[in-house]
Coordinates of C-alpha atoms in Angstrom, one line a residue:
X1 CA 18.8 -14.7 -11.2
X2 CA 15.3 -14.0 -9.7
X3 CA 15.2 -17.4 -8.1
X4 CA 18.3 -16.6 -6.1
X5 CA 16.8 -13.4 -4.7
X6 CA 15.7 -13.4 -1.0
X7 CA 12.3 -11.9 -1.2
X8 CA 11.7 -11.8 2.6
X9 CA 13.0 -8.1 2.9
X10 CA 10.3 -7.0 0.5
X11 CA 7.6 -8.9 2.2
X12 CA 8.8 -7.6 5.6
X13 CA 8.8 -4.0 4.2
X14 CA 5.2 -4.2 2.9
X15 CA 4.1 -5.8 6.2
X16 CA 5.8 -3.0 8.2
X17 CA 4.3 -0.3 5.9
X18 CA 0.8 -1.9 6.2
X19 CA 0.9 -2.1 10.0
X20 CA 2.4 1.4 10.4
X21 CA -0.3 2.9 8.1
X22 CA -3.1 1.2 10.0
X23 CA -1.8 2.5 13.3
X24 CA -1.3 6.0 11.9
X25 CA -4.8 6.0 10.5
X26 CA -6.2 5.3 14.0
X27 CA -3.9 7.9 15.6
X28 CA -3.8 10.5 12.8
X29 CA -7.6 11.1 12.4
X30 CA -8.3 12.3 16.0
X31 CA -5.0 14.1 16.2
X32 CA -5.5 15.9 12.9
X33 CA -9.1 16.8 13.9
X34 CA -7.8 18.3 17.1
X35 CA -5.0 20.2 15.4
X36 CA -7.5 21.6 12.8
X37 CA -9.9 23.0 15.4
X38 CA -7.9 23.6 18.6
X39 CA -7.1 27.0 19.8
X40 CA -4.9 25.8 22.7
X41 CA -1.9 27.9 23.5
X42 CA 0.4 24.9 23.2
X43 CA -1.0 23.8 19.8
X44 CA 2.2 25.1 18.0
X45 CA 4.3 22.8 20.2
X46 CA 2.2 19.8 19.2
X47 CA 2.4 20.8 15.5
X48 CA 6.1 21.2 15.7
X49 CA 6.5 17.8 17.3
X50 CA 4.4 16.2 14.7
X51 CA 6.3 17.9 11.9
X52 CA 9.8 17.3 13.2
X53 CA 10.4 14.1 11.1
X54 CA 10.2 16.3 8.0
X55 CA 13.4 18.1 8.9
X56 CA 15.0 15.8 11.4
X57 CA 17.6 13.3 10.0
X58 CA 16.2 9.8 10.4
X59 CA 19.3 8.6 12.1
X60 CA 18.8 11.2 14.9
X61 CA 15.3 9.9 15.7
X62 CA 16.5 6.3 15.4
X63 CA 19.4 7.0 17.7
X64 CA 17.3 8.5 20.5
X65 CA 14.8 5.7 20.2
X66 CA 17.7 3.2 20.5
X67 CA 18.8 5.0 23.7
X68 CA 15.3 5.3 25.1
X69 CA 14.3 1.6 24.6
X70 CA 17.7 -0.1 25.1
X71 CA 17.5 -2.7 27.9
X72 CA 20.1 -0.7 29.7
X73 CA 17.7 2.3 30.0
X74 CA 15.1 2.6 32.7
X75 CA 12.3 2.6 30.2
X76 CA 13.6 -0.3 28.2
X77 CA 14.3 -2.3 31.4
X78 CA 10.8 -1.5 32.7
X79 CA 9.0 -2.6 29.5
X80 CA 11.0 -5.8 29.4
X81 CA 10.5 -6.6 33.1
X82 CA 6.8 -5.6 33.3
X83 CA 5.4 -6.5 29.9
X84 CA 8.2 -8.8 28.5
X85 CA 8.4 -6.3 25.6
X86 CA 11.6 -5.4 23.7
X87 CA 11.6 -2.6 21.2
X88 CA 15.2 -2.7 20.2
X89 CA 16.1 -5.0 17.2
X90 CA 12.5 -6.3 17.0
X91 CA 9.7 -5.9 14.5
X92 CA 7.7 -4.0 17.2
X93 CA 10.5 -1.5 17.4
X94 CA 10.4 -1.0 13.7
X95 CA 6.7 -0.3 13.9
X96 CA 7.2 2.3 16.7
X97 CA 10.0 4.1 14.8
X98 CA 8.0 4.0 11.6
X99 CA 4.9 5.4 13.2
X100 CA 6.8 8.3 14.7
X101 CA 8.8 9.0 11.5
X102 CA 5.8 8.8 9.1
X103 CA 3.3 10.6 11.3
X104 CA 3.4 14.0 9.5
X105 CA 2.6 12.3 6.2
X106 CA -0.7 11.1 7.6
X107 CA -1.6 14.0 9.9
X108 CA -0.8 16.9 7.5
X109 CA -3.2 15.9 4.7
X110 CA -5.9 15.1 7.2
X111 CA -5.4 18.4 9.0
X112 CA -5.6 20.3 5.8
X113 CA -8.8 18.4 4.8
X114 CA -10.5 19.1 8.1
X115 CA -9.6 22.8 7.9
X116 CA -11.1 23.0 4.4
X117 CA -14.5 21.7 5.5
X118 CA -17.1 24.4 6.3
X119 CA -18.0 24.7 9.9
X120 CA -21.7 24.6 8.9
X121 CA -21.4 20.9 8.3
X122 CA -20.5 20.2 12.0
X123 CA -23.0 22.8 13.3
X124 CA -25.9 21.3 11.2
X125 CA -25.1 17.8 12.5
X126 CA -25.0 19.0 16.1
X127 CA -28.4 20.7 15.7
X128 CA -29.8 17.3 14.6
X129 CA -28.5 15.7 17.8
X130 CA -25.6 13.7 16.2
X131 CA -22.8 12.6 18.6
X132 CA -19.2 13.5 18.0
X133 CA -18.4 10.1 16.7
X134 CA -21.3 10.1 14.4
X135 CA -20.3 13.5 13.1
X136 CA -16.8 12.3 12.5
X137 CA -17.7 9.1 10.7
X138 CA -20.9 10.1 9.0
X139 CA -20.3 13.7 8.1
X140 CA -16.6 14.7 8.2
X141 CA -14.7 11.7 6.9
X142 CA -17.0 11.0 3.9
X143 CA -16.0 14.5 2.8
X144 CA -12.3 13.9 3.3
X145 CA -11.8 11.0 0.8
X146 CA -9.0 12.7 -1.1
X147 CA -7.2 13.7 2.1
X148 CA -7.7 10.2 3.6
X149 CA -6.3 8.6 0.4
X150 CA -3.3 11.0 0.3
X151 CA -2.5 10.4 4.0
X152 CA -2.7 6.6 3.6
X153 CA -0.6 6.5 0.5
X154 CA 2.0 8.9 1.6
X155 CA 2.4 7.2 5.0
X156 CA 2.7 3.8 3.3
X157 CA 5.1 4.9 0.7
X158 CA 7.3 6.8 3.2
X159 CA 7.5 3.8 5.5
X160 CA 8.5 1.6 2.5
X161 CA 11.5 4.0 1.9
X162 CA 12.8 4.3 5.4
X163 CA 16.4 3.5 6.1
X164 CA 18.0 5.5 9.0
X165 CA 15.3 4.9 11.6
X166 CA 14.8 1.2 10.9
X167 CA 18.6 0.6 10.8
X168 CA 19.2 2.3 14.1
X169 CA 16.4 0.7 16.1
X170 CA 16.0 -2.5 14.2
X171 CA 19.5 -3.4 13.1
X172 CA 19.9 -5.9 10.2
X173 CA 18.4 -9.2 11.3
X174 CA 17.2 -11.4 8.4
X175 CA 13.5 -12.2 8.6
X176 CA 13.0 -9.9 11.6
X177 CA 14.2 -6.4 10.9
X178 CA 16.0 -6.6 7.5
X179 CA 13.7 -4.5 5.3
X180 CA 14.2 -3.8 1.6
X181 CA 16.1 -0.5 2.0
X182 CA 18.7 -2.2 4.3
X183 CA 18.9 -5.2 1.8
X184 CA 19.8 -2.7 -1.0
X185 CA 22.5 -1.2 1.2
X186 CA 23.9 -4.7 2.0
X187 CA 23.9 -5.8 -1.7
X188 CA 25.7 -2.6 -2.8
X189 CA 28.3 -3.1 -0.1
X190 CA 28.8 -6.7 -1.3
X191 CA 29.1 -5.3 -4.9
X192 CA 26.1 -7.4 -5.9
X193 CA 24.5 -4.6 -8.0
X194 CA 22.1 -7.1 -9.8
X195 CA 20.4 -8.1 -6.5
X196 CA 20.3 -4.4 -5.4
X197 CA 18.7 -3.5 -8.7
X198 CA 16.0 -6.0 -8.1
X199 CA 15.1 -4.6 -4.7
X200 CA 15.4 -1.0 -5.8
X201 CA 13.4 -1.7 -9.0
X202 CA 10.5 -3.2 -7.1
X203 CA 10.3 -0.3 -4.7
X204 CA 10.7 2.2 -7.6
X205 CA 7.8 0.7 -9.6
X206 CA 5.6 0.3 -6.5
X207 CA 6.1 3.9 -5.5
X208 CA 5.4 5.2 -8.9
X209 CA 2.2 3.1 -9.4
X210 CA 0.9 4.1 -6.0
X211 CA 1.5 7.8 -6.4
X212 CA 0.1 7.7 -10.0
X213 CA -3.1 6.0 -8.7
X214 CA -3.5 8.7 -6.1
X215 CA -3.2 11.5 -8.6
X216 CA -5.6 9.8 -11.0
X217 CA -8.2 9.2 -8.2
X218 CA -7.9 12.8 -6.8
X219 CA -8.2 14.2 -10.3
X220 CA -11.4 12.2 -10.9
X221 CA -12.8 13.2 -7.6
X222 CA -12.1 16.9 -8.3
X223 CA -13.9 16.6 -11.7
X224 CA -16.9 14.9 -10.0
X225 CA -17.1 17.7 -7.4

């Protein structure tokens, strides 16, 4: 039975989740730092945009991404003609959709972590002549390990479970955009519940183990503090 399973959707899913999480980490840290300390009048607009995937149906986001980056749209045509870049029915498109849809799961834990740090940490580092980058990497982030871990794990796990966004912008191309969630749907439609159970079981166990590890590490960190 297991020898007949096509494992490529699972490998593609984990690759997508890893790439998405890495990009979100690079984007999420400065964005969360700004949101935590900014007093700009349009900050609520930025927070609302970041948080929209929490309440927006995935298919809605995927639909608008499909319209925006379709070769028939001006943006999709310009990207294709200028950079030879296609974001519809490609792995790159899956990454873009996943980054947008999983962003709040990275940004929110980091923002809460930055807001919980005492201002005196930053002020003391400034008086010693530390640059902004040095303050971020040497002072702030080392004190945000639980928040960093939570953001990384939540973003990874959420990307693994995506369906609506990846189906809309990526379609169902084996080896290219067919991730595990879509493979489960295909197997259920084909009434092959045994194969669907294998895919679903792997995702279920992985999600449980990852979340359990986070809770254990955070609990140990809280005791040490």
